[in-house]
């Protein structure tokens, strides 16, 4: 009824390449943006920002980065956490060496460090394929976290071994550090995430996105239609690690406020991987849906049973959460291997033909 | 218009310096072995511009290996390939594409998760030049380039009569249509030499007739030179201008279809007379 | 010059100067290597028979050990707890086959791999929910495993060997021998090996795919329990074991995914090399704890030279 594509003819390829060829999609996006930029800031509490909105956005961004590598280019990575760490430590060094640097610029620059490290650990992908490649990213994961611990220069030789986010300002508003308000941090994160997502959509739907998907679907055939495998794979590692690095910098600077090396351990890599799987590999939207689910699930498990007079301990919440996520992953792979994003696509199809399904 | 025409690397078939009937590609004394197993032994033949050249032979004769050598996927131990006057032995497959050699595969090698449109567009990857910076912005040069190539791809889609499956993921298509999409992807590369590895394998009679018509049209309307491997002798005799016959990795005959058909060595090879 | 000396000369000089200590280091490494090899072995079995890259092998070790200790905590005598744990592992194998493998048969490898990550997570949650998340002590003595230590005096020095480590090594060797006999001599074993090469051929032996899978996962469960007992005896039972168990991956890569021999040799080699590297290079030069990444870096370097692993077969690409 509301989703009508009939009558929306495209008379040029230009129109066919609009971001949202169907009007209702554009409307829906506008609605979401209004909620994100206007409604939430008017209504959300600090708890809502820090427990839900900010982490959802940051995890979604990290998953988006991973998704480019694994979902689009087909190169499995188990080292996302460590690459987030590279972004975070790079950002920390940048703001402590150049205190005048605008925080957004510092975050954008820190992505290049993680991208460089990502490309270095992506080089083996030219020779090693499939599961064997997982070893390269695992090597990155364990080696980098070890490096974060042992290389004192990275954390300015703090006795605690941790990095502490300094207070920085933008347009006179404190956005990082202990004095920053949750709302200002939310706006920074939201803006960065929106911009990166826009770029990511464009890259994935153009020539480069097609070469990535070609390499994913059949690398030999990709090479035989003239795609340079080295360029395709390394560019995927570069773009993916860049986004993951930015997510890491946001993760520490605009959410956690401080970090030790262990924060970037393999559990973080897995959490991001789960978001990408549940959301849907090879999709942009899925990362948001997956992040929402993974971040909200423990909150739901912690509060809903209590409402029915069944309070459960926080340890039990964590255990149940782990179990449910495991079951969800298996369930999704069986029912819909393309995750929440495909589920939404199916609902949308249904809405388009509703109420006349034939 | 393409803002960066790359004439040094890609020459569209029609504006070619080589005249029709002259040698486009020459295989000279090529031998290929895997470990101790010889796949091809001392084979030489040529492909002339504008012709349809068939490579036939019993199973295991080395036909697919021959195509793999021509497009650089395998490197022969001995011998050379001369394409457009350039002689070489080893090369990367993506360089072969840049020089104008495209191919299809015995077992369809499409990108299964991508739509028909994306598969064919992927064939134009080497022709597209916009950098990642423009692609990020999308609007502007990247979009202009995308549209320019989309128009070319839509011509191919029209030509092959696959408009209705434009948006369908190719993994879901029936085999015959997949073969057609694969031909489309090869055509999108605007090759001057098109290699077809059993384009009609596994097809029914009607599909074979369609495919034959497409191959002839490509050859006649677009002027593309074609080298094909095919098992259906009727098709080979009807389509091809000249035929080269391989058996156990060796060349046993070479010439026009009628002549080859009556060659005793060829008849023996197909009937399985012991050497 | 000095740094070159400390990298290329000093460590070897140390080894020669104190051969008894070097021997001790090698022995410690060998014992860890046996454990890596055992985990890798369970992994290879599953990969050979079903092409599944079973990420859950590590957590199966933890789960088996937890079940054993948990049963004992609830008053089950130790020697009865072992067979009961095996029953649990059997039902786990059945459940995994029914719920995960059967619906996902013929899916791409990567999907099955992700499913085993799901299994891993589920088992972590389940184990924590039932047995609690805190660390436990393995019931070493109750199982009759000796806990003393022997000392030897080679080269006029001093080497101490824990008896439970010796038990672990002997137990592992017996387990491997039993496994090899099963794989090579029994009809079922041959079917499992054939399955790696060709599904149809294996089915023609007359054993159903589901049965084979249940049995393979059950054998992996047995290996997991054995690993869990010996590892738990050394380091206690905790979910941290799961991260250590990840080292089975470089072991496998080193050995080649399908090679039983590769898993054993790879496990021992990595166990010894990482320990020797840590003691003679890691601690004096790099600030220690290099065992966290050494195995992965080593496997990565080997793969760059031989992409199919040390024992894998060469891959010829075809189209």
Tab-separated table of N, CA and C in Angstrom, chain A residues 13-14 16-17 198-199 202-203 205-208 210-211 213-214 216-218 220-228 239, chain B residues 71 73 93-94 97 105 109 111-114 118 121 126 128 130 132 135-138 143 146 150-151 154 167 185 189:
chain	number	residue	atom	x	y	z
A	13	UNK	N	19.514	6.279	-17.412
A	13	UNK	CA	20.351	5.476	-16.525
A	13	UNK	C	20.704	6.282	-15.293
A	14	UNK	N	20.797	7.604	-15.466
A	14	UNK	CA	21.086	8.484	-14.346
A	14	UNK	C	20.082	8.262	-13.220
A	16	UNK	N	18.269	5.693	-12.783
A	16	UNK	CA	18.387	4.335	-12.279
A	16	UNK	C	19.518	4.241	-11.264
A	17	UNK	N	20.493	5.131	-11.370
A	17	UNK	CA	21.633	5.122	-10.464
A	17	UNK	C	21.448	6.044	-9.263
A	198	UNK	N	28.148	6.888	3.432
A	198	UNK	CA	27.868	7.416	2.098
A	198	UNK	C	28.990	7.022	1.126
A	199	UNK	N	30.232	7.212	1.559
A	199	UNK	CA	31.360	6.834	0.708
A	199	UNK	C	31.354	5.326	0.438
A	202	UNK	N	28.905	4.236	-2.162
A	202	UNK	CA	29.326	4.594	-3.512
A	202	UNK	C	30.434	3.690	-4.031
A	203	UNK	N	31.399	3.400	-3.162
A	203	UNK	CA	32.498	2.542	-3.625
A	203	UNK	C	31.988	1.153	-3.947
A	205	UNK	N	29.099	0.145	-4.945
A	205	UNK	CA	28.205	-0.073	-6.080
A	205	UNK	C	28.862	0.265	-7.414
A	206	UNK	N	30.071	0.791	-7.392
A	206	UNK	CA	30.739	1.142	-8.641
A	206	UNK	C	31.717	0.077	-9.112
A	207	UNK	N	32.650	0.515	-9.928
A	207	UNK	CA	33.612	-0.420	-10.520
A	207	UNK	C	34.379	-1.187	-9.448
A	208	UNK	N	34.883	-0.466	-8.432
A	208	UNK	CA	35.721	-1.129	-7.440
A	208	UNK	C	34.927	-2.175	-6.669
A	210	UNK	N	32.443	-3.838	-7.786
A	210	UNK	CA	32.243	-4.999	-8.665
A	210	UNK	C	33.486	-5.867	-8.727
A	211	UNK	N	34.673	-5.224	-8.776
A	211	UNK	CA	35.876	-6.068	-8.826
A	211	UNK	C	36.015	-6.850	-7.517
A	213	UNK	N	33.570	-7.922	-5.579
A	213	UNK	CA	32.605	-9.032	-5.564
A	213	UNK	C	33.025	-10.124	-6.535
A	214	UNK	N	33.631	-9.716	-7.657
A	214	UNK	CA	34.098	-10.706	-8.626
A	214	UNK	C	35.185	-11.577	-8.000
A	216	UNK	N	35.555	-12.167	-4.869
A	216	UNK	CA	34.889	-12.995	-3.856
A	216	UNK	C	34.224	-14.214	-4.496
A	217	UNK	N	33.481	-13.977	-5.579
A	217	UNK	CA	32.690	-15.061	-6.158
A	217	UNK	C	33.559	-16.083	-6.867
A	218	UNK	N	34.613	-15.656	-7.546
A	218	UNK	CA	35.472	-16.601	-8.251
A	218	UNK	C	36.739	-15.877	-8.660
A	220	UNK	N	39.642	-16.810	-9.810
A	220	UNK	CA	40.310	-17.161	-11.073
A	220	UNK	C	39.604	-16.488	-12.236
A	221	UNK	N	38.272	-16.576	-12.236
A	221	UNK	CA	37.518	-15.941	-13.317
A	221	UNK	C	37.743	-14.436	-13.310
A	222	UNK	N	37.834	-13.850	-12.126
A	222	UNK	CA	38.064	-12.408	-12.042
A	222	UNK	C	39.370	-12.046	-12.737
A	223	UNK	N	40.384	-12.848	-12.480
A	223	UNK	CA	41.670	-12.582	-13.109
A	223	UNK	C	41.556	-12.718	-14.629
A	224	UNK	N	40.759	-13.681	-15.052
A	224	UNK	CA	40.654	-13.933	-16.491
A	224	UNK	C	39.738	-12.938	-17.204
A	225	UNK	N	38.981	-12.133	-16.480
A	225	UNK	CA	38.279	-11.046	-17.173
A	225	UNK	C	39.090	-9.756	-17.052
A	226	UNK	N	40.305	-9.872	-16.591
A	226	UNK	CA	41.189	-8.717	-16.642
A	226	UNK	C	41.331	-7.970	-15.335
A	227	UNK	N	40.740	-8.498	-14.264
A	227	UNK	CA	40.869	-7.815	-12.975
A	227	UNK	C	42.221	-8.149	-12.368
A	228	UNK	N	42.924	-7.129	-11.950
A	228	UNK	CA	44.209	-7.309	-11.306
A	228	UNK	C	43.951	-7.721	-9.851
A	239	UNK	N	40.780	-0.151	2.170
A	239	UNK	CA	39.527	0.530	2.516
A	239	UNK	C	38.942	-0.054	3.797
B	71	UNK	N	45.611	-17.456	-23.303
B	71	UNK	CA	45.259	-16.270	-22.520
B	71	UNK	C	46.095	-16.110	-21.257
B	73	UNK	N	46.945	-18.056	-18.721
B	73	UNK	CA	46.676	-18.703	-17.427
B	73	UNK	C	47.743	-19.755	-17.131
B	93	UNK	N	47.215	-13.277	-16.946
B	93	UNK	CA	45.939	-13.277	-17.663
B	93	UNK	C	45.330	-11.885	-17.818
B	94	UNK	N	45.481	-11.007	-16.803
B	94	UNK	CA	44.819	-9.723	-16.970
B	94	UNK	C	45.514	-8.866	-18.018
B	97	UNK	N	43.875	-9.842	-21.310
B	97	UNK	CA	42.608	-9.128	-21.497
B	97	UNK	C	42.863	-7.718	-22.014
B	105	UNK	N	34.253	-20.113	-20.505
B	105	UNK	CA	34.817	-21.304	-19.897
B	105	UNK	C	33.926	-22.519	-20.091
B	109	UNK	N	32.065	-19.910	-15.586
B	109	UNK	CA	32.818	-19.255	-14.505
B	109	UNK	C	32.288	-17.846	-14.303
B	111	UNK	N	30.283	-14.843	-11.883
B	111	UNK	CA	30.288	-14.417	-10.482
B	111	UNK	C	28.894	-14.640	-9.932
B	112	UNK	N	28.718	-15.750	-9.229
B	112	UNK	CA	27.385	-16.273	-8.920
B	112	UNK	C	26.541	-15.353	-8.058
B	113	UNK	N	27.188	-14.595	-7.181
B	113	UNK	CA	26.411	-13.751	-6.280
B	113	UNK	C	25.992	-12.426	-6.908
B	114	UNK	N	26.458	-12.168	-8.135
B	114	UNK	CA	26.175	-10.876	-8.756
B	114	UNK	C	25.101	-11.017	-9.830
B	118	UNK	N	25.648	-6.800	-13.391
B	118	UNK	CA	26.945	-6.623	-12.729
B	118	UNK	C	28.011	-7.534	-13.326
B	121	UNK	N	28.988	-5.902	-16.527
B	121	UNK	CA	29.719	-4.677	-16.198
B	121	UNK	C	31.136	-5.029	-15.704
B	126	UNK	N	38.389	-3.437	-16.918
B	126	UNK	CA	39.676	-2.940	-17.419
B	126	UNK	C	39.503	-1.678	-18.245
B	128	UNK	N	37.443	0.764	-17.458
B	128	UNK	CA	37.016	1.876	-16.606
B	128	UNK	C	38.200	2.391	-15.811
B	130	UNK	N	38.121	5.539	-13.596
B	130	UNK	CA	37.950	6.531	-12.522
B	130	UNK	C	38.521	6.032	-11.207
B	132	UNK	N	39.442	5.817	-7.051
B	132	UNK	CA	38.610	5.558	-5.873
B	132	UNK	C	38.059	6.859	-5.303
B	135	UNK	N	35.045	7.655	-7.200
B	135	UNK	CA	34.027	6.641	-6.916
B	135	UNK	C	33.342	6.901	-5.578
B	136	UNK	N	34.131	7.391	-4.614
B	136	UNK	CA	33.545	7.684	-3.300
B	136	UNK	C	32.454	8.739	-3.415
B	137	UNK	N	32.720	9.738	-4.287
B	137	UNK	CA	31.743	10.821	-4.423
B	137	UNK	C	30.560	10.415	-5.292
B	138	UNK	N	30.864	9.494	-6.245
B	138	UNK	CA	29.846	8.958	-7.146
B	138	UNK	C	29.349	9.990	-8.145
B	143	UNK	N	30.039	8.769	-12.080
B	143	UNK	CA	28.694	8.442	-12.575
B	143	UNK	C	28.653	8.519	-14.100
B	146	UNK	N	30.211	5.476	-15.407
B	146	UNK	CA	29.336	4.334	-15.166
B	146	UNK	C	28.232	4.290	-16.233
B	150	UNK	N	27.472	1.581	-18.995
B	150	UNK	CA	26.173	0.939	-18.877
B	150	UNK	C	25.480	0.887	-20.237
B	151	UNK	N	25.638	1.965	-21.013
B	151	UNK	CA	25.005	1.979	-22.331
B	151	UNK	C	25.567	0.880	-23.223
B	154	UNK	N	24.201	-2.374	-22.018
B	154	UNK	CA	22.797	-2.582	-22.394
B	154	UNK	C	22.679	-3.005	-23.864
B	167	UNK	N	18.460	-8.115	-13.672
B	167	UNK	CA	18.695	-7.924	-12.232
B	167	UNK	C	18.778	-9.237	-11.459
B	185	UNK	N	29.597	-11.241	-20.982
B	185	UNK	CA	30.701	-10.683	-20.205
B	185	UNK	C	31.976	-10.621	-21.060
B	189	UNK	N	34.222	-7.003	-22.878
B	189	UNK	CA	35.645	-6.633	-22.856
B	189	UNK	C	36.090	-6.085	-24.203
